[in-house]
Coordinates of C-alpha atoms and ligand atoms in Angstrom, one line a residue:
X1 CA 93.0 142.5 101.5
X2 CA 92.2 140.8 98.4
X3 CA 91.1 137.7 98.1
X4 CA 92.6 134.3 95.9
X5 CA 89.4 133.9 93.5
X6 CA 88.6 138.0 93.4
X7 CA 87.3 138.3 90.0
X8 CA 85.9 134.6 89.7
X9 CA 82.1 134.2 88.6
X10 CA 80.5 130.9 89.8
X11 CA 76.9 130.4 88.4
X12 CA 75.9 128.3 91.5
X13 CA 73.1 125.3 90.4
X14 CA 73.8 123.5 93.5
X15 CA 71.2 122.5 96.2
X16 CA 70.9 120.5 99.4
X17 CA 74.5 119.8 100.9
X18 CA 77.5 118.5 98.5
X19 CA 77.3 121.4 95.6
X20 CA 76.3 123.8 98.1
X21 CA 79.5 122.8 100.4
X22 CA 81.6 123.2 97.3
X23 CA 80.4 126.5 96.1
X24 CA 80.7 128.1 99.5
X25 CA 84.5 127.2 99.9
X26 CA 84.9 129.0 96.6
X27 CA 82.7 131.9 98.1
X28 CA 85.1 131.8 101.1
X29 CA 88.1 132.3 98.7
X30 CA 86.7 135.3 97.0
X31 CA 84.7 133.9 94.5
X32 CA 81.2 136.0 93.8
X33 CA 79.2 133.1 94.0
X34 CA 75.3 133.5 92.0
X35 CA 73.0 131.0 93.7
X36 CA 70.2 130.1 90.9
X37 CA 67.0 129.0 92.8
X38 CA 63.2 128.4 92.0
X39 CA 61.0 131.4 92.9
X40 CA 58.6 130.5 95.9
X41 CA 60.6 127.5 96.9
X42 CA 64.4 127.6 96.7
X43 CA 66.9 125.1 97.5
X44 CA 64.7 122.5 99.3
X45 CA 67.0 122.7 102.4
X46 CA 65.8 126.0 103.3
X47 CA 62.7 124.6 104.7
X48 CA 63.9 121.2 105.9
X49 CA 64.8 120.3 109.2
X50 CA 63.7 124.1 110.3
X51 CA 64.2 125.0 114.1
X52 CA 62.1 128.1 113.6
X53 CA 58.9 128.4 111.4
X54 CA 59.5 130.3 108.4
X55 CA 62.8 131.1 108.8
X56 CA 65.5 129.8 106.7
X57 CA 66.8 126.6 108.5
X58 CA 70.2 125.6 109.7
X59 CA 70.8 123.4 107.2
X60 CA 70.6 125.6 104.5
X61 CA 72.3 129.0 106.5
X62 CA 75.0 126.6 107.2
X63 CA 75.9 125.6 103.7
X64 CA 75.2 128.9 101.7
X65 CA 77.5 131.8 103.4
X66 CA 79.0 134.6 101.3
X67 CA 76.6 133.7 98.5
X68 CA 74.4 135.8 96.3
X69 CA 70.7 134.5 95.4
X70 CA 68.6 135.0 92.3
X71 CA 65.5 133.4 91.5
X72 CA 65.0 132.3 87.7
X73 CA 62.7 129.5 86.5
X74 CA 65.2 127.5 84.1
X75 CA 62.0 126.0 82.5
X76 CA 60.7 129.2 81.1
X77 CA 61.7 130.6 78.1
X78 CA 62.9 134.0 79.4
X79 CA 64.0 132.4 82.3
X80 CA 66.6 130.3 79.9
X81 CA 67.4 133.8 78.3
X82 CA 68.4 135.1 82.0
X83 CA 70.7 132.2 82.6
X84 CA 72.4 132.2 79.2
X85 CA 73.4 135.4 79.9
X86 CA 74.6 134.4 83.2
X87 CA 76.5 131.5 81.4
X88 CA 78.4 134.1 79.2
X89 CA 79.2 136.5 82.0
X90 CA 80.5 133.8 84.6
X91 CA 83.4 131.6 84.4
X92 CA 82.2 128.0 86.4
X93 CA 78.7 126.6 86.4
X94 CA 78.5 124.2 89.5
X95 CA 75.5 121.8 89.9
X96 CA 74.6 118.6 91.4
X97 CA 71.0 117.8 89.7
X98 CA 69.9 114.6 89.5
X99 CA 71.6 113.0 86.5
X100 CA 70.3 114.4 82.9
X101 CA 68.5 117.1 84.8
X102 CA 70.6 120.1 83.0
X103 CA 70.2 118.5 79.6
X104 CA 66.7 118.1 80.4
X105 CA 66.6 122.0 80.4
X106 CA 68.5 122.5 77.5
X107 CA 71.8 123.3 78.8
X108 CA 74.2 120.2 77.4
X109 CA 77.7 120.9 77.5
X110 CA 77.5 121.1 73.7
X111 CA 74.9 124.0 74.4
X112 CA 77.0 125.7 77.2
X113 CA 80.3 125.9 75.1
X114 CA 78.7 127.5 72.5
X115 CA 77.5 130.2 74.5
X116 CA 81.2 130.5 76.7
X117 CA 83.6 128.2 75.6
X118 CA 85.5 129.3 78.6
X119 CA 82.9 127.8 80.9
X120 CA 83.8 125.3 83.5
X121 CA 80.9 122.8 84.0
X122 CA 81.1 121.0 87.2
X123 CA 79.1 118.3 88.6
X124 CA 78.3 116.3 91.3
X125 CA 76.6 113.0 90.5
X126 CA 75.9 109.8 92.7
X127 CA 78.1 107.5 90.6
X128 CA 80.1 107.8 87.7
X129 CA 79.7 106.2 84.4
X130 CA 78.7 102.5 84.8
X131 CA 75.3 100.4 86.2
X132 CA 74.6 103.3 88.6
X133 CA 75.0 106.4 86.6
X134 CA 71.4 107.4 86.4
X135 CA 70.4 106.9 90.2
X136 CA 69.7 109.7 92.6
X137 CA 72.1 109.5 95.4
X138 CA 72.2 111.0 99.1
X139 CA 75.0 111.0 101.5
X140 CA 74.2 107.6 103.0
X141 CA 73.8 105.9 99.7
X142 CA 77.2 107.3 98.9
X143 CA 78.7 105.9 102.0
X144 CA 77.6 102.7 101.4
X145 CA 77.9 102.3 97.7
X146 CA 81.8 103.7 98.4
X147 CA 83.0 101.2 101.2
X148 CA 82.4 103.2 104.3
X149 CA 79.8 101.5 105.6
X150 CA 81.1 97.9 105.2
X151 CA 84.3 98.8 106.7
X152 CA 82.4 100.7 109.7
X153 CA 81.2 99.6 113.0
X154 CA 82.1 96.6 115.0
X155 CA 82.5 92.8 113.6
X156 CA 79.6 91.8 115.7
X157 CA 76.8 94.3 114.5
X158 CA 75.6 95.7 111.1
X159 CA 77.4 98.4 108.9
X160 CA 77.4 101.8 110.1
X161 CA 77.4 105.1 108.5
X162 CA 79.0 107.9 109.8
X163 CA 78.0 111.2 111.2
X164 CA 81.3 112.8 109.1
X165 CA 79.5 113.8 105.9
X166 CA 81.8 112.2 103.7
X167 CA 79.9 111.8 100.6
X168 CA 78.2 115.0 100.6
X169 CA 80.4 117.6 101.8
X170 CA 83.7 115.2 101.1
X171 CA 82.5 115.3 97.4
X172 CA 81.9 119.1 97.6
X173 CA 85.3 119.3 98.6
X174 CA 86.8 117.2 95.6
X175 CA 84.9 118.7 93.4
X176 CA 86.1 122.2 94.7
X177 CA 89.8 121.1 94.3
X178 CA 88.8 119.9 90.3
X179 CA 87.1 123.5 89.7
X180 CA 90.1 125.5 90.7
X181 CA 92.8 122.6 89.0
X182 CA 90.4 123.8 85.9
X183 CA 90.8 127.0 86.2
X184 CA 94.3 127.0 86.6
X185 CA 94.3 124.8 83.5
X186 CA 92.5 127.3 81.5
X187 CA 95.1 130.2 82.1
X188 CA 97.1 127.9 79.5
X189 CA 94.6 126.6 77.2
X190 CA 91.9 129.1 76.9
X191 CA 89.2 126.7 77.4
X192 CA 86.6 125.3 80.1
X193 CA 86.3 121.8 80.6
X194 CA 83.8 119.3 82.5
X195 CA 84.5 118.2 86.3
X196 CA 82.9 115.3 87.7
X197 CA 82.8 114.3 91.2
X198 CA 81.2 111.0 91.7
X199 CA 80.3 110.4 95.2
X200 CA 81.1 107.1 95.5
X201 CA 84.3 107.6 94.2
X202 CA 85.0 110.5 96.8
X203 CA 84.0 108.0 99.3
X204 CA 86.0 105.6 98.1
X205 CA 88.9 108.0 98.0
X206 CA 88.7 108.4 101.7
X207 CA 88.5 104.9 102.3
X208 CA 91.8 104.1 100.5
X209 CA 93.3 102.3 103.5
X210 CA 90.4 100.0 103.2
X211 CA 91.0 98.9 99.7
X212 CA 95.1 98.5 100.7
X213 CA 93.9 96.2 103.5
X214 CA 91.3 94.2 100.9
X215 CA 94.7 93.5 99.0
X216 CA 96.9 92.9 102.5
X217 CA 94.0 90.3 103.2
X218 CA 94.0 88.6 100.1
X219 CA 97.6 88.2 99.9
X220 CA 98.0 86.8 104.0
X221 CA 94.6 86.1 104.9
X222 CA 94.5 88.2 108.2
X223 CA 95.4 91.3 109.7
X224 CA 97.6 91.7 112.5
X225 CA 95.9 95.2 114.0
X226 CA 92.2 94.4 113.5
X227 CA 90.3 93.2 116.8
X228 CA 89.7 90.1 114.6
X229 CA 93.6 89.1 115.2
X230 CA 94.4 86.4 116.7
X231 CA 91.3 84.8 118.3
X232 CA 88.7 85.9 115.5
X233 CA 88.1 84.6 112.0
X234 CA 88.7 86.7 108.7
X235 CA 86.4 86.1 106.0
X236 CA 87.0 87.0 102.0
X237 CA 86.5 91.1 102.5
X238 CA 87.4 93.6 104.9
X239 CA 85.9 93.4 108.1
X240 CA 84.5 96.2 110.5
X241 CA 87.5 97.0 112.7
X242 CA 85.8 98.9 115.5
X243 CA 87.8 101.8 116.5
X244 CA 90.9 100.2 115.6
X245 CA 93.5 102.8 113.8
X246 CA 93.5 102.7 110.0
X247 CA 97.3 103.6 110.5
X248 CA 100.3 101.4 111.7
X249 CA 100.1 102.5 115.2
X250 CA 97.3 100.3 117.1
X251 CA 94.7 102.6 118.8
X252 CA 91.6 102.2 120.7
X253 CA 88.5 104.3 122.2
X254 CA 89.3 103.6 126.3
X255 CA 86.5 104.7 128.9
X256 CA 87.7 107.5 131.2
X257 CA 86.3 108.9 134.5
X258 CA 82.7 109.9 134.4
X259 CA 82.1 107.4 131.2
X260 CA 79.1 105.8 133.5
X261 CA 76.8 108.9 132.9
X262 CA 78.9 110.8 130.1
X263 CA 78.2 109.4 127.0
X264 CA 81.4 111.1 125.8
X265 CA 83.7 110.3 128.8
X266 CA 86.0 108.7 126.5
X267 CA 89.8 109.3 125.1
X268 CA 91.5 107.8 121.7
X269 CA 95.1 106.1 122.7
X270 CA 97.2 105.3 120.6
X271 CA 100.6 102.7 121.3
X272 CA 102.7 104.5 119.1
X273 CA 106.0 102.4 119.2
X274 CA 108.4 105.1 119.9
X275 CA 106.7 106.4 123.0
X276 CA 105.7 102.7 124.4
X277 CA 108.3 102.9 127.4
X278 CA 106.6 106.1 128.5
X279 CA 103.4 104.5 128.0
X280 CA 104.4 101.8 130.2
X281 CA 106.0 104.2 132.9
X282 CA 102.3 106.3 132.7
X283 CA 100.2 103.4 133.3
X284 CA 102.3 101.6 136.0
X285 CA 103.7 98.9 133.9
X286 CA 107.2 99.4 133.5
X287 CA 107.8 96.0 133.5
X288 CA 106.2 95.9 130.0
X289 CA 109.0 98.1 128.5
X290 CA 111.3 95.3 128.6
X291 CA 109.3 91.9 128.8
X292 CA 109.8 90.4 124.9
X293 CA 106.1 89.9 124.9
X294 CA 105.5 93.8 125.0
X295 CA 108.7 95.2 124.1
X296 CA 108.5 95.5 120.1
X297 CA 105.3 96.4 118.0
X298 CA 105.5 93.1 116.6
X299 CA 105.2 91.2 119.9
X300 CA 102.3 92.9 121.2
X301 CA 100.0 92.6 118.3
X302 CA 98.6 89.4 119.5
X303 CA 98.3 91.3 122.9
X304 CA 96.7 94.5 121.8
X305 CA 93.1 93.5 123.7
X306 CA 94.7 92.9 127.1
X307 CA 97.2 96.0 126.2
X308 CA 94.5 98.7 126.0
X309 CA 92.4 97.0 129.0
X310 CA 95.4 97.9 130.9
X311 CA 95.9 101.2 129.5
X312 CA 92.0 101.5 130.2
X313 CA 92.3 100.9 133.8
X314 CA 94.5 104.2 134.0
X315 CA 92.2 106.3 131.6
X316 CA 89.1 105.5 134.0
X317 CA 90.9 107.2 136.9
X318 CA 91.5 110.4 134.8
X319 CA 89.0 112.5 133.1
X320 CA 89.4 112.9 129.3
X321 CA 90.8 116.1 129.8
X322 CA 93.4 115.2 132.8
X323 CA 94.5 112.2 130.7
X324 CA 95.2 114.3 127.5
X325 CA 97.2 116.6 130.0
X326 CA 99.3 114.0 131.4
X327 CA 99.6 111.7 127.9
X328 CA 100.5 115.5 125.9
X329 CA 103.8 116.0 128.7
X330 CA 105.3 112.4 127.1
X331 CA 104.0 112.8 123.9
X332 CA 101.8 109.8 123.6
X333 CA 99.5 110.4 120.6
X334 CA 95.7 110.4 121.9
X335 CA 92.4 112.8 122.0
X336 CA 89.5 113.5 123.6
X337 CA 86.1 112.2 122.4
X338 CA 84.7 115.8 122.0
X339 CA 80.8 116.4 122.0
X340 CA 79.3 118.8 119.8
X341 CA 78.4 120.8 122.7
X342 CA 82.1 120.9 123.8
X343 CA 83.0 122.0 120.2
X344 CA 80.8 124.8 120.2
X345 CA 81.7 126.3 123.5
X346 CA 85.4 125.9 122.7
X347 CA 87.4 129.2 123.1
X348 CA 90.1 128.2 120.7
X349 CA 88.1 127.4 117.7
X350 CA 86.3 130.5 117.9
X351 CA 89.6 132.3 118.1
X352 CA 90.6 130.5 114.8
X353 CA 87.7 131.1 112.9
X354 CA 86.9 127.2 112.7
X355 CA 83.7 127.9 114.6
X356 CA 81.8 131.2 114.1
X357 CA 79.0 133.3 115.1
X358 CA 76.5 134.7 112.5
X359 CA 73.9 137.5 112.6
X360 CA 70.8 136.7 110.1
X361 CA 68.3 138.9 109.7
X362 CA 65.1 136.4 110.3
X363 CA 67.1 134.0 112.5
X364 CA 69.0 136.0 115.1
X365 CA 72.5 135.1 116.0
X366 CA 74.0 131.4 115.2
X367 CA 76.7 129.2 115.2
X368 CA 78.7 128.0 112.1
X369 CA 81.5 126.2 110.9
X370 CA 83.8 128.2 109.4
X371 CA 86.4 127.9 106.5
X372 CA 88.7 124.9 107.5
X373 CA 91.2 126.3 104.9
X374 CA 93.0 128.9 106.2
X375 CA 95.4 131.1 103.7
X376 CA 97.5 133.6 104.8
X377 CA 96.8 136.2 102.0
X378 CA 93.0 135.5 101.7
X379 CA 91.6 135.4 105.2
X380 CA 87.9 134.1 105.1
X381 CA 84.9 136.7 106.6
X382 CA 82.2 134.4 106.8
X383 CA 79.1 136.3 105.8
X384 CA 75.3 135.4 106.3
X385 CA 73.7 133.1 103.7
X386 CA 71.4 135.3 101.3
X387 CA 67.5 135.1 101.7
X388 CA 65.8 133.7 98.4
X389 CA 66.0 136.1 95.6
X390 CA 67.7 138.3 97.8
X391 CA 70.2 139.7 95.1
X392 CA 67.8 139.1 92.0
X393 CA 67.4 142.4 90.9
X394 CA 71.1 143.4 92.0
X395 CA 72.0 140.6 89.6
X396 CA 69.9 141.2 86.5
X397 CA 71.0 145.3 86.8
X398 CA 74.6 143.5 86.3
X399 CA 73.3 141.7 83.3
X400 CA 72.5 144.9 82.1
X401 CA 68.5 144.5 82.3
X402 CA 66.5 147.5 83.2
X403 CA 64.1 147.9 86.4
X404 CA 61.2 147.9 83.5
X405 CA 62.5 144.5 82.2
X406 CA 63.1 143.1 85.6
X407 CA 59.4 144.0 86.2
X408 CA 58.4 142.5 83.4
X409 CA 60.1 139.4 83.6
X410 CA 59.0 138.9 87.2
X411 CA 55.3 139.5 85.9
X412 CA 55.8 136.6 83.3
X413 CA 57.1 134.6 86.0
X414 CA 60.6 134.2 84.4
X415 CA 62.4 135.5 87.5
Ligands
LIG1 N1 64.1 126.3 87.5 C1 63.3 125.2 86.8 N2 63.3 124.0 87.3 C2 64.5 123.7 88.1 C3 65.2 124.8 88.9 C4 64.8 126.2 88.1 N3 65.8 127.3 88.8 N4 66.3 124.3 89.8 C5 65.9 122.9 89.3 N5 65.1 122.6 88.7 C6 64.2 121.4 88.7 C7 65.1 120.4 87.6 O1 65.7 120.8 86.2 C8 64.9 119.0 87.7 O2 63.4 118.9 86.6 P1 63.5 117.5 85.7 O3 63.3 116.5 86.5 O4 62.1 117.7 85.3 O5 64.8 117.5 85.0 C9 64.0 119.1 89.0 O6 64.1 120.5 89.4 C10 64.4 118.6 90.2 O7 65.6 118.2 90.2 P2 66.6 116.6 90.7 O8 65.9 115.6 90.5 O9 68.2 117.5 91.4 O10 66.2 117.2 92.5 P3 65.5 115.9 93.4 O11 65.0 116.6 94.9 O12 64.3 114.9 92.8 O13 66.8 115.1 93.8 C11 69.0 114.5 94.5 C12 67.6 115.4 94.8 C13 70.1 115.1 95.4 C14 68.5 113.1 94.9 C15 69.4 114.9 93.1 O14 69.6 116.0 93.1 C16 71.1 114.3 92.7 O15 70.9 112.8 93.2 N6 72.0 115.0 92.5 C17 73.0 114.1 92.6 C18 73.8 113.5 93.3 C19 74.0 114.7 94.8 O16 74.5 115.7 94.8 N7 73.5 114.4 96.0 C20 73.7 114.8 97.4 C21 72.7 115.6 97.6 S1 73.0 116.1 99.1 O17 72.4 114.9 100.0

């Protein structure tokens, strides 16, 4: 079956996490992704957090599926010529170097346009134009600068970063959308363009509801669904809300049977208004369905802590899976806190290709997260990540280099 991005060639100049997540998605949709790395070293993640000596790390293998790897020293004059040939052949150049690195290599936007006016140049940077535009940025810096850390955690504790890589993988997702949008516009204009996704902007986009709350707070001085209400105090900025829901339906994480020994024996429970009467029945508080202090969402807001404590009495008598089964029968929205172990072993995720087992020539079998976006006409087949420079000769031949020229370039240290 054909793939959505068949025929699209991506010059993948990305490294670490944010850029590689973007180009991996494009590869899963069928683009030919040619990853350029430095000979002898490659993407730094190949050797980071290794669990097997001298074998590409899971960090690398899980971010670089379905790509080809070529080694080019882009600071070597002959290496630059190879890169120029690639720029002329590809549709998109994706990079997430530190600010200015591509320019320092000699590949400014103007130069790239001269070489290929149809080329889309897509970049992840830590910050957009402004005071921090020259800064190098990693995941947690973006979470802190994008509003996630100040709004995550509990009120009586410090800011907390999330395990979800919203700065890196989140920005990679944003960039991928920017790239396919630019490819679409190019079908009309015939021109390439620059696409920028700044990590601070990407995180802020995902924290949109917190900027909503900042303005609500400034207008009304309080937010009734926050745990600070009614007994705590609100300051000038959106406070950390613990496990409160970011939406209009109050929720909280509650203990389930076994919580004393199992750190994940918890369930997220949402007191959705339309099923309030069913919740009251399930937990044995039928009188709350009609009691004016509890019967309406507005009446419940000052009592949320007590309500969740009462619901927790019930959830503590059930495992998280038993609670799920009972609550789902009544359409009560809830979710088990699943550990990574439970997720890795979940058969339904294997069946849909969300968790995939991949075989690798030096690592052997490992698990990865497959494409979370499923297209009915462009199914994803997850292929292992490339070894360093595995496709150099193949790609060089496609560019028209003879075996003798390839060998001379290798001797000169250009590839
Ligand atoms: N041949 C020759 N040189 C190469 C090369 C190649 N194939 N590939 C990269 N290089 C060079 C670059 O040109 C750069 O050289 P200069 O510093 O002389 O210009 C150098 O390698 C290092 O690149 P870098 O500064 O991007 O790498 P770093 O490890 O110092 O910084 C990071 C890493 C992630 C902090 C930085 O790239 C960055 O801020 N990127 C933008 C934001 C981002 O994507 N962050 C998320 C990363 S995932 O957590």
